[in-house]
Tab-separated table of C-alpha atoms and ligand atoms in Angstrom:
chain	number	residue	atom	x	y	z
A	2	MET	CA	111.380	105.060	96.633
A	3	ASN	CA	108.488	107.362	96.280
A	4	SER	CA	108.353	109.788	99.178
A	5	VAL	CA	105.242	111.620	100.326
A	6	GLY	CA	105.265	115.398	100.397
A	7	ALA	CA	106.349	115.836	96.823
A	8	THR	CA	103.289	115.120	94.712
A	9	LYS	CA	104.033	111.795	93.145
A	10	PRO	CA	101.559	109.129	92.145
A	11	CYS	CA	101.590	105.916	94.142
A	12	SER	CA	101.224	102.483	92.632
A	13	ALA	CA	98.690	100.948	95.001
A	14	LEU	CA	95.459	102.159	96.556
A	15	LEU	CA	93.967	100.411	99.553
A	16	LEU	CA	90.280	101.044	100.186
A	17	PHE	CA	88.888	100.282	103.611
A	18	GLY	CA	85.099	100.011	103.787
A	19	ALA	CA	85.233	98.689	100.223
A	20	THR	CA	81.769	97.139	100.380
A	21	GLY	CA	80.094	100.133	102.050
A	22	ASP	CA	77.654	102.644	100.735
A	23	LEU	CA	80.283	105.321	100.091
A	24	ALA	CA	82.354	102.867	98.049
A	25	LYS	CA	79.342	101.854	96.000
A	26	ARG	CA	77.927	105.293	95.350
A	27	MET	CA	81.049	107.432	95.174
A	28	LEU	CA	84.450	105.754	95.381
A	29	LEU	CA	84.100	103.046	92.733
A	30	PRO	CA	82.345	105.313	90.197
A	31	SER	CA	84.967	108.027	90.839
A	32	LEU	CA	87.881	105.646	90.445
A	33	PHE	CA	86.300	104.327	87.283
A	34	ALA	CA	86.006	107.862	85.870
A	35	LEU	CA	89.703	108.472	86.603
A	36	HIS	CA	90.542	105.166	84.910
A	37	ASP	CA	88.294	105.923	81.945
A	38	ASP	CA	89.966	109.287	81.412
A	39	GLY	CA	93.464	107.842	81.696
A	40	LEU	CA	94.228	109.908	84.794
A	41	ILE	CA	95.549	107.066	86.930
A	42	ALA	CA	98.604	105.045	86.019
A	43	LYS	CA	98.038	101.760	84.216
A	44	ASN	CA	99.878	99.899	86.942
A	45	LEU	CA	97.853	101.322	89.866
A	46	ARG	CA	96.410	98.371	91.796
A	47	ILE	CA	93.264	98.928	93.810
A	48	VAL	CA	92.802	96.608	96.766
A	49	GLY	CA	89.497	96.692	98.611
A	50	THR	CA	89.052	95.418	102.108
A	51	ALA	CA	86.108	94.967	104.464
A	52	ARG	CA	84.726	92.321	106.790
A	53	SER	CA	82.745	90.324	104.227
A	54	GLU	CA	84.307	87.140	102.942
A	55	MET	CA	84.690	87.685	99.213
A	56	SER	CA	87.071	86.576	96.521
A	57	ASP	CA	88.579	88.956	93.962
A	58	ALA	CA	85.958	87.740	91.513
A	59	ASP	CA	83.136	88.374	93.996
A	60	TYR	CA	84.409	91.890	94.592
A	61	ARG	CA	84.630	92.585	90.880
A	62	ALA	CA	81.031	91.463	90.538
A	63	PHE	CA	80.085	93.750	93.428
A	64	ALA	CA	81.916	96.662	91.799
A	65	SER	CA	80.359	95.896	88.446
A	66	ASP	CA	76.877	96.113	90.015
A	67	ALA	CA	77.794	99.383	91.718
A	68	LEU	CA	78.979	100.866	88.423
A	69	ALA	CA	75.851	99.676	86.644
A	70	GLU	CA	73.760	101.429	89.258
A	71	TYR	CA	75.689	104.641	89.807
A	72	LEU	CA	77.574	105.486	86.618
A	73	PRO	CA	75.898	107.931	84.293
A	74	ASP	CA	74.865	106.193	81.066
A	75	ASP	CA	77.384	108.041	78.928
A	76	ARG	CA	80.183	106.595	81.064
A	77	LYS	CA	79.122	102.997	80.634
A	78	ASN	CA	81.740	101.714	78.246
A	79	LYS	CA	81.952	97.925	78.514
A	80	ASP	CA	85.618	97.566	77.561
A	81	GLN	CA	86.670	100.300	79.916
A	82	ILE	CA	84.622	98.799	82.725
A	83	ARG	CA	86.212	95.400	82.127
A	84	SER	CA	89.733	96.808	82.229
A	85	PHE	CA	88.875	98.780	85.376
A	86	LEU	CA	87.524	95.696	87.119
A	87	ASP	CA	90.799	93.909	86.302
A	88	ARG	CA	92.591	96.373	88.568
A	89	LEU	CA	90.504	95.398	91.567
A	90	LEU	CA	91.584	92.925	94.222
A	91	TYR	CA	89.917	92.143	97.512
A	92	GLN	CA	91.087	90.956	100.902
A	93	PRO	CA	88.630	90.216	103.739
A	94	LEU	CA	89.740	91.706	107.036
A	95	ASP	CA	88.507	91.987	110.578
A	96	ALA	CA	90.232	95.257	111.410
A	97	SER	CA	89.849	94.678	115.148
A	98	ALA	CA	92.202	91.658	114.996
A	99	ILE	CA	95.812	92.403	114.233
A	100	ASP	CA	96.621	89.037	112.681
A	101	GLY	CA	94.637	89.641	109.490
A	102	PHE	CA	96.859	92.532	108.404
A	103	GLY	CA	99.701	90.231	107.287
A	104	ALA	CA	97.463	88.736	104.607
A	105	LEU	CA	96.410	92.247	103.587
A	106	ALA	CA	100.059	93.225	103.124
A	107	ASP	CA	100.619	90.059	101.072
A	108	LYS	CA	97.683	90.943	98.877
A	109	LEU	CA	99.082	94.439	98.324
A	110	GLY	CA	102.462	92.976	97.385
A	111	ASP	CA	105.322	95.337	96.656
A	112	ILE	CA	104.449	98.837	97.838
A	113	SER	CA	107.811	100.406	97.150
A	114	GLY	CA	106.122	102.425	94.385
A	115	GLY	CA	104.001	104.151	97.019
A	116	LEU	CA	100.721	103.268	98.717
A	117	SER	CA	97.662	105.454	99.361
A	118	ILE	CA	95.132	104.277	101.897
A	119	PHE	CA	91.517	105.476	101.986
A	120	LEU	CA	90.184	104.816	105.459
A	121	SER	CA	86.494	105.114	106.142
A	122	THR	CA	85.745	103.076	109.182
A	123	ALA	CA	83.797	103.166	112.417
A	124	PRO	CA	85.617	105.454	114.867
A	125	SER	CA	85.888	102.530	117.294
A	126	LEU	CA	88.115	100.681	114.798
A	127	PHE	CA	90.557	103.494	114.123
A	128	LYS	CA	93.182	102.617	116.690
A	129	ALA	CA	93.131	98.920	115.886
A	130	THR	CA	93.362	99.638	112.163
A	131	ILE	CA	96.360	101.920	112.531
A	132	ALA	CA	98.082	99.391	114.815
A	133	GLY	CA	97.334	96.642	112.302
A	134	LEU	CA	98.741	98.665	109.396
A	135	GLN	CA	101.828	99.399	111.425
A	136	SER	CA	102.363	95.766	112.377
A	137	ALA	CA	102.167	94.724	108.728
A	138	GLY	CA	104.649	97.328	107.489
A	139	LEU	CA	101.966	99.403	105.762
A	140	THR	CA	102.869	102.758	107.331
A	141	GLY	CA	106.301	103.660	105.967
A	142	ASP	CA	107.519	106.890	104.373
A	143	ASN	CA	105.973	105.986	101.064
A	144	VAL	CA	102.458	105.549	102.444
A	145	ARG	CA	99.806	108.241	102.804
A	146	ILE	CA	96.434	107.891	104.447
A	147	GLY	CA	93.120	109.553	103.588
A	148	LEU	CA	90.670	109.730	106.474
A	149	GLU	CA	86.941	109.950	105.882
A	150	LYS	CA	84.564	111.356	108.484
A	151	PRO	CA	83.332	110.798	111.112
A	152	LEU	CA	86.667	111.518	112.767
A	153	GLY	CA	85.403	111.646	116.325
A	154	ASN	CA	82.422	113.484	117.690
A	155	ASP	CA	84.103	116.159	119.769
A	156	LEU	CA	87.539	117.664	120.217
A	157	GLU	CA	88.621	114.979	122.644
A	158	SER	CA	87.652	111.978	120.533
A	159	SER	CA	88.912	113.653	117.383
A	160	SER	CA	92.269	114.339	119.054
A	161	ALA	CA	92.437	110.708	120.191
A	162	ILE	CA	91.949	109.578	116.582
A	163	ASN	CA	94.472	112.105	115.312
A	164	ASP	CA	96.957	110.959	117.973
A	165	ALA	CA	96.468	107.333	116.965
A	166	VAL	CA	97.054	108.251	113.321
A	167	ALA	CA	100.065	110.390	114.252
A	168	GLN	CA	101.717	107.337	115.873
A	169	ALA	CA	102.124	105.941	112.406
A	170	PHE	CA	101.801	108.814	109.913
A	171	THR	CA	103.213	112.329	109.858
A	172	GLU	CA	100.821	115.237	109.291
A	173	GLU	CA	102.148	115.495	105.692
A	174	GLN	CA	101.075	111.895	105.127
A	175	THR	CA	97.612	112.457	106.607
A	176	PHE	CA	94.820	113.560	104.251
A	177	ARG	CA	91.597	114.404	106.120
A	178	ILE	CA	88.681	114.418	103.749
A	179	ASP	CA	85.902	116.986	103.657
A	180	HIS	CA	84.163	116.171	100.407
A	181	TYR	CA	82.900	119.761	100.062
A	182	LEU	CA	86.472	120.803	99.271
A	183	GLY	CA	86.407	118.447	96.291
A	184	LYS	CA	83.421	120.236	94.777
A	185	GLU	CA	84.360	122.313	91.771
A	186	THR	CA	82.146	125.217	92.805
A	187	VAL	CA	83.700	125.348	96.252
A	188	GLN	CA	87.148	125.655	94.707
A	189	ASN	CA	85.698	128.279	92.436
A	190	LEU	CA	85.137	130.453	95.476
A	191	MET	CA	88.858	131.046	95.585
A	192	ALA	CA	88.933	131.873	91.890
A	193	LEU	CA	86.041	134.292	92.282
A	194	ARG	CA	87.710	136.071	95.168
A	195	PHE	CA	91.364	135.973	94.194
A	196	ALA	CA	91.360	135.923	90.401
A	197	ASN	CA	89.170	139.039	90.084
A	198	MET	CA	89.972	142.557	91.120
A	199	MET	CA	86.432	143.793	91.528
A	200	PHE	CA	85.244	141.952	94.636
A	201	GLU	CA	88.191	141.951	96.988
A	202	PRO	CA	88.349	145.694	97.820
A	203	LEU	CA	84.749	145.455	99.065
A	204	TRP	CA	85.121	142.041	100.694
A	205	ASN	CA	85.173	143.311	104.282
A	206	SER	CA	83.135	145.160	106.866
A	207	THR	CA	83.266	148.386	104.861
A	208	GLY	CA	81.535	146.846	101.881
A	209	ILE	CA	79.579	143.926	103.327
A	210	ASP	CA	76.587	144.031	105.643
A	211	HIS	CA	76.256	140.303	106.311
A	212	ILE	CA	76.830	136.889	104.800
A	213	GLU	CA	74.461	133.923	104.671
A	214	ILE	CA	75.524	130.343	104.142
A	215	THR	CA	72.774	127.805	103.513
A	216	VAL	CA	73.169	124.078	102.973
A	217	SER	CA	69.652	122.714	102.812
A	218	GLU	CA	68.670	119.173	101.968
A	219	THR	CA	65.361	117.543	101.151
A	220	VAL	CA	66.437	114.072	102.259
A	221	GLY	CA	65.756	112.759	105.743
A	222	LEU	CA	67.580	110.046	107.634
A	223	GLU	CA	68.388	107.893	104.588
A	224	GLY	CA	68.716	104.764	106.701
A	225	ARG	CA	71.592	106.160	108.777
A	226	HIS	CA	69.609	105.966	112.004
A	227	GLY	CA	72.203	105.214	114.673
A	228	PHE	CA	74.911	107.415	113.195
A	229	TYR	CA	72.715	110.422	112.574
A	230	ASP	CA	70.895	110.306	115.865
A	231	ASP	CA	74.228	110.287	117.722
A	232	THR	CA	75.565	113.080	115.528
A	233	GLY	CA	72.936	115.682	114.610
A	234	ALA	CA	73.134	118.510	112.085
A	235	LEU	CA	75.701	120.562	113.992
A	236	ARG	CA	78.324	117.838	113.957
A	237	ASP	CA	77.271	116.271	110.649
A	238	MET	CA	77.301	119.456	108.571
A	239	VAL	CA	78.407	122.581	110.444
A	240	GLN	CA	81.574	121.231	112.068
A	241	ASN	CA	83.012	120.357	108.676
A	242	HIS	CA	81.363	121.454	105.424
A	243	MET	CA	79.830	124.721	106.569
A	244	LEU	CA	82.884	125.876	108.476
A	245	GLN	CA	85.054	125.116	105.464
A	246	LEU	CA	82.717	127.228	103.314
A	247	LEU	CA	82.873	129.982	105.901
A	248	ALA	CA	86.671	129.799	106.055
A	249	LEU	CA	87.036	130.007	102.272
A	250	THR	CA	84.646	132.944	102.163
A	251	ALA	CA	86.314	134.839	104.993
A	252	MET	CA	90.013	134.063	104.630
A	253	GLU	CA	92.761	136.458	103.576
A	254	ALA	CA	94.440	135.891	100.211
A	255	PRO	CA	96.937	133.049	100.586
A	256	ALA	CA	100.476	133.723	99.313
A	257	ASN	CA	99.883	131.043	96.699
A	258	LEU	CA	97.819	127.917	96.178
A	259	ASP	CA	100.033	125.505	98.030
A	260	ALA	CA	98.650	123.437	100.864
A	261	THR	CA	100.442	125.276	103.652
A	262	CYS	CA	99.500	128.766	102.468
A	263	VAL	CA	95.817	127.955	101.901
A	264	ARG	CA	95.409	126.067	105.137
A	265	ASP	CA	97.279	128.701	107.159
A	266	GLU	CA	94.733	131.276	106.035
A	267	LYS	CA	91.718	129.060	106.692
A	268	VAL	CA	92.847	128.167	110.184
A	269	LYS	CA	93.246	131.842	111.080
A	270	VAL	CA	89.551	132.356	110.314
A	271	LEU	CA	88.516	129.261	112.252
A	272	ARG	CA	90.470	130.455	115.255
A	273	SER	CA	88.775	133.853	115.045
A	274	LEU	CA	85.268	132.437	115.424
A	275	ARG	CA	83.595	133.930	118.470
A	276	PRO	CA	81.882	131.486	120.865
A	277	VAL	CA	78.148	131.581	120.118
A	278	VAL	CA	75.622	132.641	122.761
A	279	ALA	CA	72.301	130.857	123.295
A	280	ASP	CA	70.031	133.425	121.684
A	281	GLU	CA	72.082	133.448	118.494
A	282	MET	CA	71.222	129.903	117.544
A	283	VAL	CA	68.277	127.649	116.835
A	284	ARG	CA	68.013	123.873	116.924
A	285	GLY	CA	65.233	122.241	114.977
A	286	GLN	CA	63.810	118.823	114.221
A	287	TYR	CA	61.532	117.970	111.303
A	288	ARG	CA	58.038	116.708	111.830
A	289	ASP	CA	55.849	115.241	109.106
A	290	GLY	CA	54.958	117.311	106.093
A	291	ALA	CA	55.407	117.327	102.351
A	292	VAL	CA	58.679	117.648	100.501
A	293	LYS	CA	58.471	118.355	96.787
A	294	GLY	CA	54.866	117.175	96.781
A	295	ALA	CA	55.507	113.875	98.592
A	296	VAL	CA	54.159	113.251	102.077
A	297	VAL	CA	56.956	112.350	104.490
A	298	LYS	CA	57.147	111.243	108.101
A	299	GLY	CA	58.621	113.166	110.968
A	300	TYR	CA	62.057	112.426	112.427
A	301	ALA	CA	60.800	110.434	115.425
A	302	ASP	CA	58.784	108.186	113.093
A	303	ASP	CA	61.748	107.787	110.752
A	304	LEU	CA	63.897	106.905	113.726
A	305	GLY	CA	61.339	104.710	115.452
A	306	GLN	CA	61.670	106.494	118.778
A	307	ASP	CA	61.608	109.932	120.357
A	308	SER	CA	64.815	111.884	120.240
A	309	ASP	CA	66.013	115.437	120.711
A	310	THR	CA	68.706	115.266	118.037
A	311	GLU	CA	68.677	118.351	115.806
A	312	THR	CA	68.079	117.887	112.093
A	313	PHE	CA	68.352	121.647	111.569
A	314	VAL	CA	70.566	124.310	112.984
A	315	ALA	CA	70.813	128.046	112.398
A	316	ILE	CA	73.607	130.106	113.894
A	317	LYS	CA	74.604	133.736	113.854
A	318	ALA	CA	78.375	133.477	113.752
A	319	HIS	CA	80.987	136.196	114.159
A	320	VAL	CA	84.548	136.224	112.917
A	321	ASP	CA	86.470	138.375	115.351
A	322	ASN	CA	89.189	139.902	113.238
A	323	TRP	CA	89.882	143.209	111.504
A	324	ARG	CA	88.274	142.340	108.215
A	325	TRP	CA	84.970	141.067	109.578
A	326	LYS	CA	84.329	143.332	112.548
A	327	GLY	CA	80.545	143.687	112.900
A	328	VAL	CA	79.643	141.451	109.924
A	329	PRO	CA	77.415	138.553	110.986
A	330	PHE	CA	77.647	135.216	109.185
A	331	TYR	CA	74.236	133.543	109.309
A	332	LEU	CA	74.557	129.792	108.851
A	333	ARG	CA	71.729	127.324	108.422
A	334	THR	CA	71.536	123.706	107.435
A	335	GLY	CA	68.905	121.047	107.760
A	336	LYS	CA	67.260	117.918	106.459
A	337	ARG	CA	63.777	117.740	104.958
A	338	LEU	CA	63.787	121.395	104.001
A	339	ALA	CA	61.978	122.973	101.091
A	340	GLU	CA	64.801	122.567	98.573
A	341	ARG	CA	68.232	121.055	98.114
A	342	ARG	CA	70.482	124.044	97.912
A	343	SER	CA	73.982	125.076	98.916
A	344	GLU	CA	74.718	128.736	98.553
A	345	ILE	CA	76.642	131.635	99.931
A	346	VAL	CA	74.987	135.027	99.805
A	347	ILE	CA	77.072	138.139	100.220
A	348	GLN	CA	74.881	141.101	101.114
A	349	PHE	CA	76.725	144.316	100.369
A	350	LYS	CA	75.989	147.573	102.167
A	351	SER	CA	73.811	150.270	100.686
A	352	VAL	CA	75.374	153.167	98.812
A	353	PRO	CA	76.150	156.018	101.255
A	354	HIS	CA	73.560	158.375	99.736
A	355	ASN	CA	70.622	157.792	97.400
A	356	ILE	CA	70.711	160.531	94.773
A	357	PHE	CA	67.482	159.171	93.229
A	358	ALA	CA	65.422	159.518	96.399
A	359	GLU	CA	63.817	162.860	95.522
A	360	ARG	CA	62.674	161.419	92.188
A	361	GLY	CA	61.155	158.412	93.921
A	362	GLY	CA	63.975	156.001	93.120
A	363	LYS	CA	64.332	153.268	95.719
A	364	LEU	CA	67.586	151.377	96.050
A	365	HIS	CA	68.399	147.840	97.106
A	366	ALA	CA	71.914	147.076	98.198
A	367	ASN	CA	73.887	144.765	95.897
A	368	LYS	CA	73.810	141.098	96.603
A	369	LEU	CA	76.127	138.389	95.326
A	370	VAL	CA	74.632	134.900	95.278
A	371	ILE	CA	77.107	132.067	94.884
A	372	ARG	CA	75.068	128.940	94.217
A	373	LEU	CA	77.151	125.825	94.720
A	374	GLN	CA	74.495	123.173	94.081
A	375	PRO	CA	72.337	121.883	92.537
A	376	GLU	CA	72.808	124.649	89.947
A	377	GLU	CA	76.179	126.346	89.733
A	378	TYR	CA	76.143	130.050	89.225
A	379	VAL	CA	77.295	133.380	90.510
A	380	ARG	CA	74.673	136.100	90.337
A	381	LEU	CA	75.239	139.732	91.205
A	382	GLN	CA	72.111	141.778	91.803
A	383	VAL	CA	72.727	145.293	90.550
A	384	MET	CA	70.439	148.316	90.364
A	385	ALA	CA	69.380	149.615	86.961
A	386	LYS	CA	66.955	152.272	85.783
A	387	GLU	CA	63.842	151.051	84.100
A	388	PRO	CA	63.770	152.522	80.581
A	389	GLY	CA	61.302	155.405	80.154
A	390	LEU	CA	60.850	159.156	80.299
A	391	ASP	CA	60.569	159.188	84.091
A	392	ARG	CA	57.701	161.710	84.137
A	393	ASN	CA	56.342	160.030	87.253
A	394	GLY	CA	59.705	159.515	88.897
A	395	VAL	CA	62.699	157.316	88.360
A	396	ILE	CA	62.037	153.628	88.641
A	397	LEU	CA	65.041	151.594	89.667
A	398	ARG	CA	65.033	147.821	89.604
A	399	GLU	CA	67.339	145.021	90.633
A	400	VAL	CA	68.727	143.221	87.594
A	401	PRO	CA	70.846	140.088	87.820
A	402	LEU	CA	74.304	139.974	86.296
A	403	ASP	CA	74.473	136.254	85.755
A	404	LEU	CA	77.417	133.964	85.386
A	405	SER	CA	76.166	130.466	84.832
A	406	LEU	CA	79.144	128.216	85.400
A	407	SER	CA	77.344	125.174	84.008
A	408	GLN	CA	76.718	127.066	80.769
A	409	ALA	CA	80.042	128.869	80.522
A	410	PHE	CA	81.871	125.595	81.021
A	411	SER	CA	79.340	123.281	79.427
A	412	LYS	CA	82.095	121.486	77.540
A	413	SER	CA	84.067	120.700	80.675
A	414	LEU	CA	83.350	117.530	82.530
A	415	ASN	CA	81.520	118.049	85.742
A	416	ARG	CA	83.412	115.808	88.109
A	417	ILE	CA	82.127	114.562	91.412
A	418	ALA	CA	84.054	115.631	94.481
A	419	TYR	CA	85.582	112.218	95.141
A	420	GLU	CA	87.198	112.064	91.696
A	421	ARG	CA	89.245	115.099	92.563
A	422	LEU	CA	89.973	114.010	96.117
A	423	LEU	CA	90.951	110.443	95.211
A	424	LEU	CA	93.250	111.697	92.478
A	425	ASP	CA	94.858	114.200	94.861
A	426	LEU	CA	95.314	111.428	97.415
A	427	ILE	CA	96.837	109.088	94.828
A	428	GLU	CA	99.155	111.877	93.646
A	429	GLY	CA	99.850	113.265	97.125
A	430	ASP	CA	98.544	116.831	96.871
A	431	PRO	CA	97.155	117.824	100.301
A	432	THR	CA	95.799	121.303	99.422
A	433	LEU	CA	92.144	120.236	99.454
A	434	PHE	CA	92.422	118.186	102.634
A	435	VAL	CA	91.911	119.453	106.140
A	436	ARG	CA	94.886	119.942	108.434
A	437	ARG	CA	94.773	118.859	112.066
A	438	ASP	CA	94.823	122.420	113.431
A	439	GLU	CA	91.802	123.296	111.263
A	440	VAL	CA	89.830	120.289	112.479
A	441	GLU	CA	90.681	121.107	116.059
A	442	ALA	CA	89.663	124.747	115.725
A	443	GLN	CA	86.379	123.545	114.175
A	444	TRP	CA	85.720	121.171	117.052
A	445	ARG	CA	86.610	123.741	119.688
A	446	TRP	CA	83.941	126.086	118.356
A	447	VAL	CA	81.369	123.332	117.924
A	448	ASP	CA	82.008	121.817	121.365
A	449	ALA	CA	81.441	125.240	122.944
A	450	ILE	CA	78.109	125.471	121.113
A	451	ARG	CA	77.039	122.085	122.416
A	452	GLN	CA	78.032	123.156	125.906
A	453	VAL	CA	75.750	126.193	125.597
A	454	TRP	CA	72.932	123.881	124.478
A	455	THR	CA	73.453	121.700	127.529
A	456	ASP	CA	73.809	124.594	129.960
A	457	ASN	CA	70.654	126.235	128.638
A	458	GLU	CA	68.737	122.987	128.120
A	459	MET	CA	68.078	124.129	124.567
A	460	ALA	CA	65.508	121.757	123.131
A	461	THR	CA	64.844	121.363	119.419
A	462	LYS	CA	61.998	123.341	117.880
A	463	SER	CA	59.794	121.459	115.502
A	464	TYR	CA	59.461	122.410	111.827
A	465	GLY	CA	57.259	120.999	109.124
A	466	SER	CA	59.049	118.896	106.517
A	467	GLY	CA	59.210	120.907	103.324
A	468	SER	CA	59.525	124.246	105.127
A	469	TRP	CA	62.641	126.370	105.667
A	470	GLY	CA	63.009	125.328	109.309
A	471	PRO	CA	61.552	126.533	112.609
A	472	SER	CA	60.116	130.047	112.718
A	473	ALA	CA	62.765	130.909	115.294
A	474	ALA	CA	65.349	130.602	112.502
A	475	ILE	CA	63.504	133.314	110.618
A	476	ALA	CA	63.340	135.447	113.748
A	477	LEU	CA	67.110	135.009	114.177
A	478	THR	CA	67.750	137.140	111.108
A	479	GLU	CA	64.572	139.251	111.057
A	480	ARG	CA	65.384	140.893	114.353
A	481	ASP	CA	68.537	142.230	112.666
A	482	GLY	CA	66.418	143.446	109.763
A	483	VAL	CA	67.734	140.641	107.539
A	484	SER	CA	65.777	138.027	105.574
A	485	TRP	CA	67.153	134.670	104.546
A	486	HIS	CA	67.620	134.495	100.808
A	487	GLU	CA	64.907	132.147	99.552
B	508	BG6	C1	77.609	114.349	104.461
B	508	BG6	C2	76.600	114.246	105.570
B	508	BG6	O1	78.863	114.678	104.977
B	508	BG6	O2	77.184	115.348	103.539
B	508	BG6	C3	75.221	113.940	105.028
B	508	BG6	O3	77.002	113.208	106.470
B	508	BG6	C4	74.844	114.942	103.961
B	508	BG6	O4	74.257	113.938	106.065
B	508	BG6	C5	75.947	115.079	102.920
B	508	BG6	O5	73.648	114.498	103.345
B	508	BG6	C6	75.640	116.216	101.968
B	508	BG6	O6	76.548	116.184	100.913
B	508	BG6	P1	76.184	116.773	99.479
B	508	BG6	O7	77.438	116.600	98.700
B	508	BG6	O8	75.042	115.942	98.976
B	508	BG6	O9	75.791	118.191	99.694
């Protein structure tokens, strides 16, 4: 039998939420890409399940439509698509009723070669689903489970879900997904820091003044009304993606790349986060405006009712440990902002003494911009002397040292995050999945923030769609003499 822990491919994949938006846009196209590139075993069966009554043939037609819509044109190979669709099976299931799970197990057939489950379901169905899997013998040693967010909406509900999962699966069998960890550029952060000598000696409070992490989006609600309004930007983006980016930026070098070493280092950072005080954060909500030239409605109009849910949040965070003493981490994320952009900006300190000052030379401290999306690059701003005879003084200018990852690796396939994560789940490598102690440290910090909001009755501040958020977010950095990188 195939046991989990050692990375070993399984022979069946069970997809919950198989007719949902995530399946259509991400999971099916990703699985197809893995199939197309011969990265999953020929005998891997993929069984989809959801509430809708569908036959295998209906599901294949559904998947075929999804691939037609979401695959890039250069992936659309008819023969390959046909052979991929042949792998797909479908079993309708009402996950709230235990009796349907027997038929699901029958559909899966022999799972002695290992089973991976991808569970993306409403939080209210978690317990019932785990109990159902257990009753049908789908939770043994050779089964691993991938859990897609939302996994609760505070520490308590997240712990309840984790407890329910732990009844049936060990932590080693549990793969909590944060799709940001599947992004190539996010993994590249570790390469940048730990495969190069030049940054690490300065990567601390001696060399760095502050760090900014921005994840801005131009989209609004995208039809996810109920979910988003109950969640808000803090829980939708900061609790998971942004804290993972922060942890990867701030962590110590792991002993090696294995799951335990990497996650041990991340969790130390997450546990060192200082509780945030009221005047170090800003909640915002978009009103109408124009994004990329198109007129868009405000949040309340999108939602169809008034609400105080934040669609933007900016936070001045502090990591209370030796390395980061006195180095603020400014975080901001929001919907309907000026641009779609995820980036980490490392602002180094100034040189201790400007030898060019008497000749008029002005210096800017070095800045490292790590752009994760939509473009992928690392850009170091360095000072250089403008060529000339300097009769009127020395002119120094910032010049970018550019590493365009998309260009340097133009021949490599740019894979979407779920390709990587699904393959790791199928093969059983947990390094890029989030461990329970990390999730809990994330929630602890986020819950304390929400408590401060409640205690201080912190209302959202309005910002025009297409802007960079409420002016208070600008003031948050400006009063420290810092400007957001825009
Ligand atoms: C999801 C959030 O986790 O991440 C969405 O629920 C958000 O609200 C999305 O739009 C952003 O992901 P990406 O990969 O487009 O940056």
